[in-house]
mmCIF file of C-alpha atoms in Angstrom:
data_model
loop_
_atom_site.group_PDB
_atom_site.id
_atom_site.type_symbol
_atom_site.label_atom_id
_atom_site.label_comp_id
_atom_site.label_asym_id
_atom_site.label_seq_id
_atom_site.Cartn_x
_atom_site.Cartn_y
_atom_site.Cartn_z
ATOM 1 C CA UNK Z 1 112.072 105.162 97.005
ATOM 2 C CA UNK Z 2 110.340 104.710 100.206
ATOM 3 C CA UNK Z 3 112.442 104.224 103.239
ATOM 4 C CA UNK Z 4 112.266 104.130 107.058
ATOM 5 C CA UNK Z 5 114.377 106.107 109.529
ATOM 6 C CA UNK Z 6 114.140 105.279 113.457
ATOM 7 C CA UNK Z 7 116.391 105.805 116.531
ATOM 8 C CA UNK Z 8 119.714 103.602 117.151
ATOM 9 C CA UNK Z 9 119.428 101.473 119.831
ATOM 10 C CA UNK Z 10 119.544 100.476 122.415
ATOM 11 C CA UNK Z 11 117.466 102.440 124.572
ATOM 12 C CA UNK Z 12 118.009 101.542 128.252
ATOM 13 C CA UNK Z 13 115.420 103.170 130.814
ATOM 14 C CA UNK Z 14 114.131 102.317 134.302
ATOM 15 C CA UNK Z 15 111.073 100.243 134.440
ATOM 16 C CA UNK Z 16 108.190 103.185 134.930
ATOM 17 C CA UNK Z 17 110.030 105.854 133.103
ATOM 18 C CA UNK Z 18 108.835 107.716 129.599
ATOM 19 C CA UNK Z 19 109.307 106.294 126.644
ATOM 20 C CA UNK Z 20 109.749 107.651 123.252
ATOM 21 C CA UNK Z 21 111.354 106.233 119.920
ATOM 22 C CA UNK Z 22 111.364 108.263 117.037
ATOM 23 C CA UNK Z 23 110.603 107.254 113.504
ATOM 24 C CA UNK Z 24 110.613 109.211 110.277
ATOM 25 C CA UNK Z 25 109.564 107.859 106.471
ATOM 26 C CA UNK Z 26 110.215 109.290 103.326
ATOM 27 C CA UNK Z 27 107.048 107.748 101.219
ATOM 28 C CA UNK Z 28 106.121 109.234 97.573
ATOM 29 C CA UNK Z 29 102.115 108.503 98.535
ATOM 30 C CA UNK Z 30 100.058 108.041 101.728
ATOM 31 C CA UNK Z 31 101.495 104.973 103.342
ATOM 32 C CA UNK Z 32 100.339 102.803 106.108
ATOM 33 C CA UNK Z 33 102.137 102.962 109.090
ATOM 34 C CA UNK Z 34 102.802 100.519 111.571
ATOM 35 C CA UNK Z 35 105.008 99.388 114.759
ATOM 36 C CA UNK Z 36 106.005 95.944 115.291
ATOM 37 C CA UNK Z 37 107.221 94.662 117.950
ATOM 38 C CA UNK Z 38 109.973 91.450 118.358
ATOM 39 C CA UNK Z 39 110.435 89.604 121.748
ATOM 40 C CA UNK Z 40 113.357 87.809 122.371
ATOM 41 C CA UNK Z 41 113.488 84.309 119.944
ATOM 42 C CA UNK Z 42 109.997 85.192 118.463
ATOM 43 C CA UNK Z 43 108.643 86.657 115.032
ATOM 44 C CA UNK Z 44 107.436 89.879 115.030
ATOM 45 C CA UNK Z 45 104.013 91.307 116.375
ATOM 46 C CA UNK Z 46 101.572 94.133 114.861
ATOM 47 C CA UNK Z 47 101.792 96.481 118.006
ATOM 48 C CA UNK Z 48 99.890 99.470 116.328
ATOM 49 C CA UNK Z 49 99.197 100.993 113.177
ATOM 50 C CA UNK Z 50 97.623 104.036 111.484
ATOM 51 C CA UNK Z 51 96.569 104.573 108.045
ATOM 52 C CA UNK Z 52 96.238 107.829 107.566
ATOM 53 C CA UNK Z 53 97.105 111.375 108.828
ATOM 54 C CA UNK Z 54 96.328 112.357 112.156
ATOM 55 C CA UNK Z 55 95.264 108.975 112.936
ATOM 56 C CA UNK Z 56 96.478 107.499 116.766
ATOM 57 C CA UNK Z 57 97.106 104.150 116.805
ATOM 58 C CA UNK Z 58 97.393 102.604 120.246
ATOM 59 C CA UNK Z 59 97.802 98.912 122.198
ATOM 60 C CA UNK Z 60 99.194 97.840 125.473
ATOM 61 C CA UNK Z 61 99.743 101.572 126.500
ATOM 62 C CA UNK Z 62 101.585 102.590 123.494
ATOM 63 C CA UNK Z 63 100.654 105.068 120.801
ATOM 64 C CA UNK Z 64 101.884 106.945 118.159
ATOM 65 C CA UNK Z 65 100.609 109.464 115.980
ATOM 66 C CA UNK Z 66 100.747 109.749 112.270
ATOM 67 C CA UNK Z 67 102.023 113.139 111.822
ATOM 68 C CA UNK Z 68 102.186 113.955 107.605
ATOM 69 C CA UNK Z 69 103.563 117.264 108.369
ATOM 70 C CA UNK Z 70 106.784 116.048 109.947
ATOM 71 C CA UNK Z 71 106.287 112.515 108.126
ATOM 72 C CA UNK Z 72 107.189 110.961 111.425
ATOM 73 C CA UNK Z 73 105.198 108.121 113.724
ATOM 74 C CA UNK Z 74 107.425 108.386 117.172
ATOM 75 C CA UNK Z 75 106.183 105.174 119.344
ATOM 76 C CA UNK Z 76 105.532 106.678 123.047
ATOM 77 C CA UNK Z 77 104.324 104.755 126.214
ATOM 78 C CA UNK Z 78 103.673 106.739 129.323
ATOM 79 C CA UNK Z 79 105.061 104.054 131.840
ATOM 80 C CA UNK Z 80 107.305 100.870 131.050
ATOM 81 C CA UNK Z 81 107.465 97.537 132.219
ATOM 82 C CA UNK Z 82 110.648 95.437 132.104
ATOM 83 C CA UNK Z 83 108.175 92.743 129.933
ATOM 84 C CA UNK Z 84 108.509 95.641 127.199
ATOM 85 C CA UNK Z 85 112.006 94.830 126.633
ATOM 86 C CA UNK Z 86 112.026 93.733 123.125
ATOM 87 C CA UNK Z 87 113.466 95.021 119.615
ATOM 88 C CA UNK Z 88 110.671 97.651 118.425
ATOM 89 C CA UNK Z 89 110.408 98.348 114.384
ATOM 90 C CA UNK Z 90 109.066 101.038 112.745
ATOM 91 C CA UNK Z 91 107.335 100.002 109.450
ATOM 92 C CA UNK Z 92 105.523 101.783 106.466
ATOM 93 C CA UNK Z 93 103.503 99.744 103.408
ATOM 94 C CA UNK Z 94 102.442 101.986 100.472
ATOM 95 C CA UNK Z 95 100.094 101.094 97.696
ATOM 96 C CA UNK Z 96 102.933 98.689 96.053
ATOM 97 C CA UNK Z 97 101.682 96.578 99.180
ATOM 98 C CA UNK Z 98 105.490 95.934 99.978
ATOM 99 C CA UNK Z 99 106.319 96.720 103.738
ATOM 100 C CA UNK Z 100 109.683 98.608 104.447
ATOM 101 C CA UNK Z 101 111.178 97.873 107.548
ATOM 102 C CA UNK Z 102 113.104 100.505 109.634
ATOM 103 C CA UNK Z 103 116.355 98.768 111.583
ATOM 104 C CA UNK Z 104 114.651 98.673 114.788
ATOM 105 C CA UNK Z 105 115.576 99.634 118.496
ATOM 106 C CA UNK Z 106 116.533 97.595 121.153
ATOM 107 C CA UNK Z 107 114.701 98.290 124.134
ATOM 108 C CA UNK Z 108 116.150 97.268 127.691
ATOM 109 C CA UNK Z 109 113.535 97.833 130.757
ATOM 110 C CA UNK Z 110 115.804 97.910 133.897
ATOM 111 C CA UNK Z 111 113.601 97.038 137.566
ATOM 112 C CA UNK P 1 93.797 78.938 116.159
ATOM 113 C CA UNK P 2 97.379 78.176 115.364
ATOM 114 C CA UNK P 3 99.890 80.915 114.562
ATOM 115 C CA UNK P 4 102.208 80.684 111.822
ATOM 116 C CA UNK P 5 104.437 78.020 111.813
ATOM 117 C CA UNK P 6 107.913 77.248 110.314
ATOM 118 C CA UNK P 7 110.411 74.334 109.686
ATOM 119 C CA UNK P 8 112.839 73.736 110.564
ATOM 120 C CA UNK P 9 113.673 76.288 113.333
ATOM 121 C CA UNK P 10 117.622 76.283 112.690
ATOM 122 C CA UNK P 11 119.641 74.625 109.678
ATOM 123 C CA UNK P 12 123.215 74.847 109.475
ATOM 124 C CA UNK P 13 124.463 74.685 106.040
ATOM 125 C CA UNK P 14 127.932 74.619 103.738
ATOM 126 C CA UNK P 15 128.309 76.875 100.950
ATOM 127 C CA UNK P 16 127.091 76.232 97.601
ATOM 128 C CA UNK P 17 124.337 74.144 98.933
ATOM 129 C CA UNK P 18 120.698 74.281 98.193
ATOM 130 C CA UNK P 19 118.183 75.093 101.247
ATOM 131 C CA UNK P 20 114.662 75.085 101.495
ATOM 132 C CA UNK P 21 112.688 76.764 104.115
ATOM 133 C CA UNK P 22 108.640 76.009 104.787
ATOM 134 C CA UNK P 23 106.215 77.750 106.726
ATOM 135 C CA UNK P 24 102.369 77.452 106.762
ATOM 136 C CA UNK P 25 100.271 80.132 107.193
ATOM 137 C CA UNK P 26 97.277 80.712 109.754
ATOM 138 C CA UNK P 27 94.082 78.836 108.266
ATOM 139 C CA UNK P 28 92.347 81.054 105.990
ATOM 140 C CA UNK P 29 94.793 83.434 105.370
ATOM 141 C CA UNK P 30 95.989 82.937 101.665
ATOM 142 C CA UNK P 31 98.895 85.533 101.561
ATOM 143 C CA UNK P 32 102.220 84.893 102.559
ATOM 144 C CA UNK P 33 105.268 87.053 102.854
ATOM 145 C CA UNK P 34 109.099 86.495 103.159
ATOM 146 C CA UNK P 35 112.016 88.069 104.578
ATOM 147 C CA UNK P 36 115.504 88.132 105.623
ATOM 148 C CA UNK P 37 116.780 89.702 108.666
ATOM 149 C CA UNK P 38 120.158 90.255 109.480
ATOM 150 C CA UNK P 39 121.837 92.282 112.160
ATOM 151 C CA UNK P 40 123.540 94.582 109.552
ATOM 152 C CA UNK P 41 120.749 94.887 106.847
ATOM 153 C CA UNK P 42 117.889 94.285 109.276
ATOM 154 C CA UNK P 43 114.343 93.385 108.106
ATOM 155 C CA UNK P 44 114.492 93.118 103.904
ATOM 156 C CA UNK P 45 111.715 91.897 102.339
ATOM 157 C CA UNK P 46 112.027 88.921 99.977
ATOM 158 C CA UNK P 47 108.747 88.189 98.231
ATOM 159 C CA UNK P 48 104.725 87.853 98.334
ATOM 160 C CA UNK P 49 102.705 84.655 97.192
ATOM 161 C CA UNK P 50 98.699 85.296 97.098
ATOM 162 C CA UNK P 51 96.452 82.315 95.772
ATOM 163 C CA UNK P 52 99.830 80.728 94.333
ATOM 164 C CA UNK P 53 101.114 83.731 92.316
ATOM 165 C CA UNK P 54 103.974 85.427 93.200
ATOM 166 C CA UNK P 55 102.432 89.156 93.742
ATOM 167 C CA UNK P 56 105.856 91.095 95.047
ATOM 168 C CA UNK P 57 109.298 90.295 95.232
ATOM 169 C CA UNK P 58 111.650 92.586 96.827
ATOM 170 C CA UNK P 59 115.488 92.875 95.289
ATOM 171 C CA UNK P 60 117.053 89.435 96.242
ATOM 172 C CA UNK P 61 119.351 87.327 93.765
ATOM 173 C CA UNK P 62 117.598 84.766 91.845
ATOM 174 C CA UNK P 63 119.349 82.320 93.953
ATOM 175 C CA UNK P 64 116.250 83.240 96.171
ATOM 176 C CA UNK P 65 113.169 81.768 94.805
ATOM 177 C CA UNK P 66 109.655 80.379 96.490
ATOM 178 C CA UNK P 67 106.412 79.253 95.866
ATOM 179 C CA UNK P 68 102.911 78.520 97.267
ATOM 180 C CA UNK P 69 100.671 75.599 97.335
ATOM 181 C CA UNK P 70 97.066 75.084 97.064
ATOM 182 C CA UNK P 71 96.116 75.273 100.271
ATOM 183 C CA UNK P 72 98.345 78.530 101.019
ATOM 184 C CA UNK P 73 101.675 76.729 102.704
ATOM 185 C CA UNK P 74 104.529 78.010 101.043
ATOM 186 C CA UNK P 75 108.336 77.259 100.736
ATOM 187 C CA UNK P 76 111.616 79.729 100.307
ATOM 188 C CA UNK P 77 114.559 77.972 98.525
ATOM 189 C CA UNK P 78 117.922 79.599 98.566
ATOM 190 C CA UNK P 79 120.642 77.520 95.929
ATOM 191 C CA UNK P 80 124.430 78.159 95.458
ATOM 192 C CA UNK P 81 124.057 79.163 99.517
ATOM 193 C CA UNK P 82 126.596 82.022 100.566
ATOM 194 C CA UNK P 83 127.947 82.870 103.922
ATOM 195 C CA UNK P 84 126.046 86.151 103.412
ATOM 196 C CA UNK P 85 122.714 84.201 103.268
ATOM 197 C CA UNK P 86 122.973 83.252 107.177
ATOM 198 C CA UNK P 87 120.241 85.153 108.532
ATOM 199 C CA UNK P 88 116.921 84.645 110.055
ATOM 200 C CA UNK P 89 114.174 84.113 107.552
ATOM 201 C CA UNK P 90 110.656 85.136 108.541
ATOM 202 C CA UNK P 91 107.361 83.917 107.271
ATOM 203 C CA UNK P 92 104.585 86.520 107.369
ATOM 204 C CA UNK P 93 100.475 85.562 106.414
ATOM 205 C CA UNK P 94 97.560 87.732 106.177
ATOM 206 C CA UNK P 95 93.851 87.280 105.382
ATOM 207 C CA UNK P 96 94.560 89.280 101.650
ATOM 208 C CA UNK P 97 97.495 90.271 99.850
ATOM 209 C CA UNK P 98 97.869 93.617 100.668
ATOM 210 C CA UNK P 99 99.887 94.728 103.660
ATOM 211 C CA UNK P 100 98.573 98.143 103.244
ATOM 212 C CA UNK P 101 95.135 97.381 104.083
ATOM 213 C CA UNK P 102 95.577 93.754 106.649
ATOM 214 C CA UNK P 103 97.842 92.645 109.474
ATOM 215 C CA UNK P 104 100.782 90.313 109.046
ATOM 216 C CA UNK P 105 101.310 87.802 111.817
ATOM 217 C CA UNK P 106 104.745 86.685 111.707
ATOM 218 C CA UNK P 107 105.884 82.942 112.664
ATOM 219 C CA UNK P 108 108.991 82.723 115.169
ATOM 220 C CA UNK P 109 111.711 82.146 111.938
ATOM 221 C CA UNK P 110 113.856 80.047 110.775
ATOM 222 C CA UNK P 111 117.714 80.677 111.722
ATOM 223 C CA UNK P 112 120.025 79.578 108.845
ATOM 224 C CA UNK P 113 123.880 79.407 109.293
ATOM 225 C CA UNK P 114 125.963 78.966 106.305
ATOM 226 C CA UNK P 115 129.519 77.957 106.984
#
């Protein structure tokens, strides 16, 4: 079945370093992918998606590519704030139109 | 235009009691998802309503059950409660019923505790 891999958390970085999270899916067909993104006592939020290969998605100064060869969507942002700290979620929906949630990372932003 | 909203926020419940959970979607948007998240399972989806019909269910007891109304608000009821039912449940509406194609927008949750 379909399924959703990403980093363990947390992730702790100063606030203007890199950021990467990696993500990988197993998917029998040509899913959607997607990041959410869930702030502290809130639902979550569409950050990005991309819906099919080779396709960047990108908002607030994240991106991530949809790479079929490696089936992997890492989330990047070049810069962080400490308003990005939040618990990011890697998320594929195939053609079954369920969405399969990976377990999410926890992201602390230090100033 | 309002978000997604859900009631009650928190509910603290004993076992073996009934629960039911209600969130209404963002106007127009006739879809509406549900799911469980819990620090050790994480997100796991429940089931999709679309124009009253239940479209998707994930692989939940059928202690879990829900259903939609005619103008799109729908409602999650969990009987025979378990401790391993506290979790935050999360409504999700889109414009269609299919994830694969629109956005979900997600209201904040509601946190059940079973004791």
């Amino acid at each position: 079945g379909n399924s959703v891999t990403q980093m363990e958390g947390p992730v702790t970085l100063s606030e203007e370093a890199f950021l990467t999270i990696n993500c990988t899916y197993t998917a029998t067909g040509y899913p959607s992918l997607f990041w959410y993104v869930q702030y502290p006592g809130e639902g979550l939020q569409l950050l990005l998606k991309a819906t099919k290969a080779d396709d960047k998605g990108s908002n607030k100064g994240f991106e991530a590519t949809y790479r079929k060869e490696t089936t992997s969507f890492h989330l990047e942002k070049g810069s962080v704030q400490v308003s990005d700290s939040a618990v990011y979620f890697c998320a594929l929906s195939d053609r079954d139109d369920k969405i399969i949630f990976g377990k999410g990372t926890r992201l602390h932003i230090l100033p | 235009k309002a978000g997604v909203t859900q009631t009650p926020r928190y509910l603290i419940k004993t076992r073996g009691q009934q629960v039911t959970l209600s969130c209404s979607p963002i106007s127009g948007h006739r879809s509406v998802s549900w799911y469980q998240q819990t620090p050790g399972q994480g997100l796991q989806f429940l089931f999709e309503y679309f124009s009253e019909t239940q479209r998707n269910k994930g692989n939940f007891p059928g202690r879990f059950s829900g259903r939609q109304f005619s103008n799109s608000r729908s409602e999650m009821n969990v009987s025979t409660l378990e401790l391993g039912d506290s979790a935050l449940y999360l409504c999700a509406s889109s414009l269609a019923g299919s994830p694969y194609h629109y956005e979900q927008y997600f209201g904040p949750g509601t946190r059940l505790t079973v004791t």
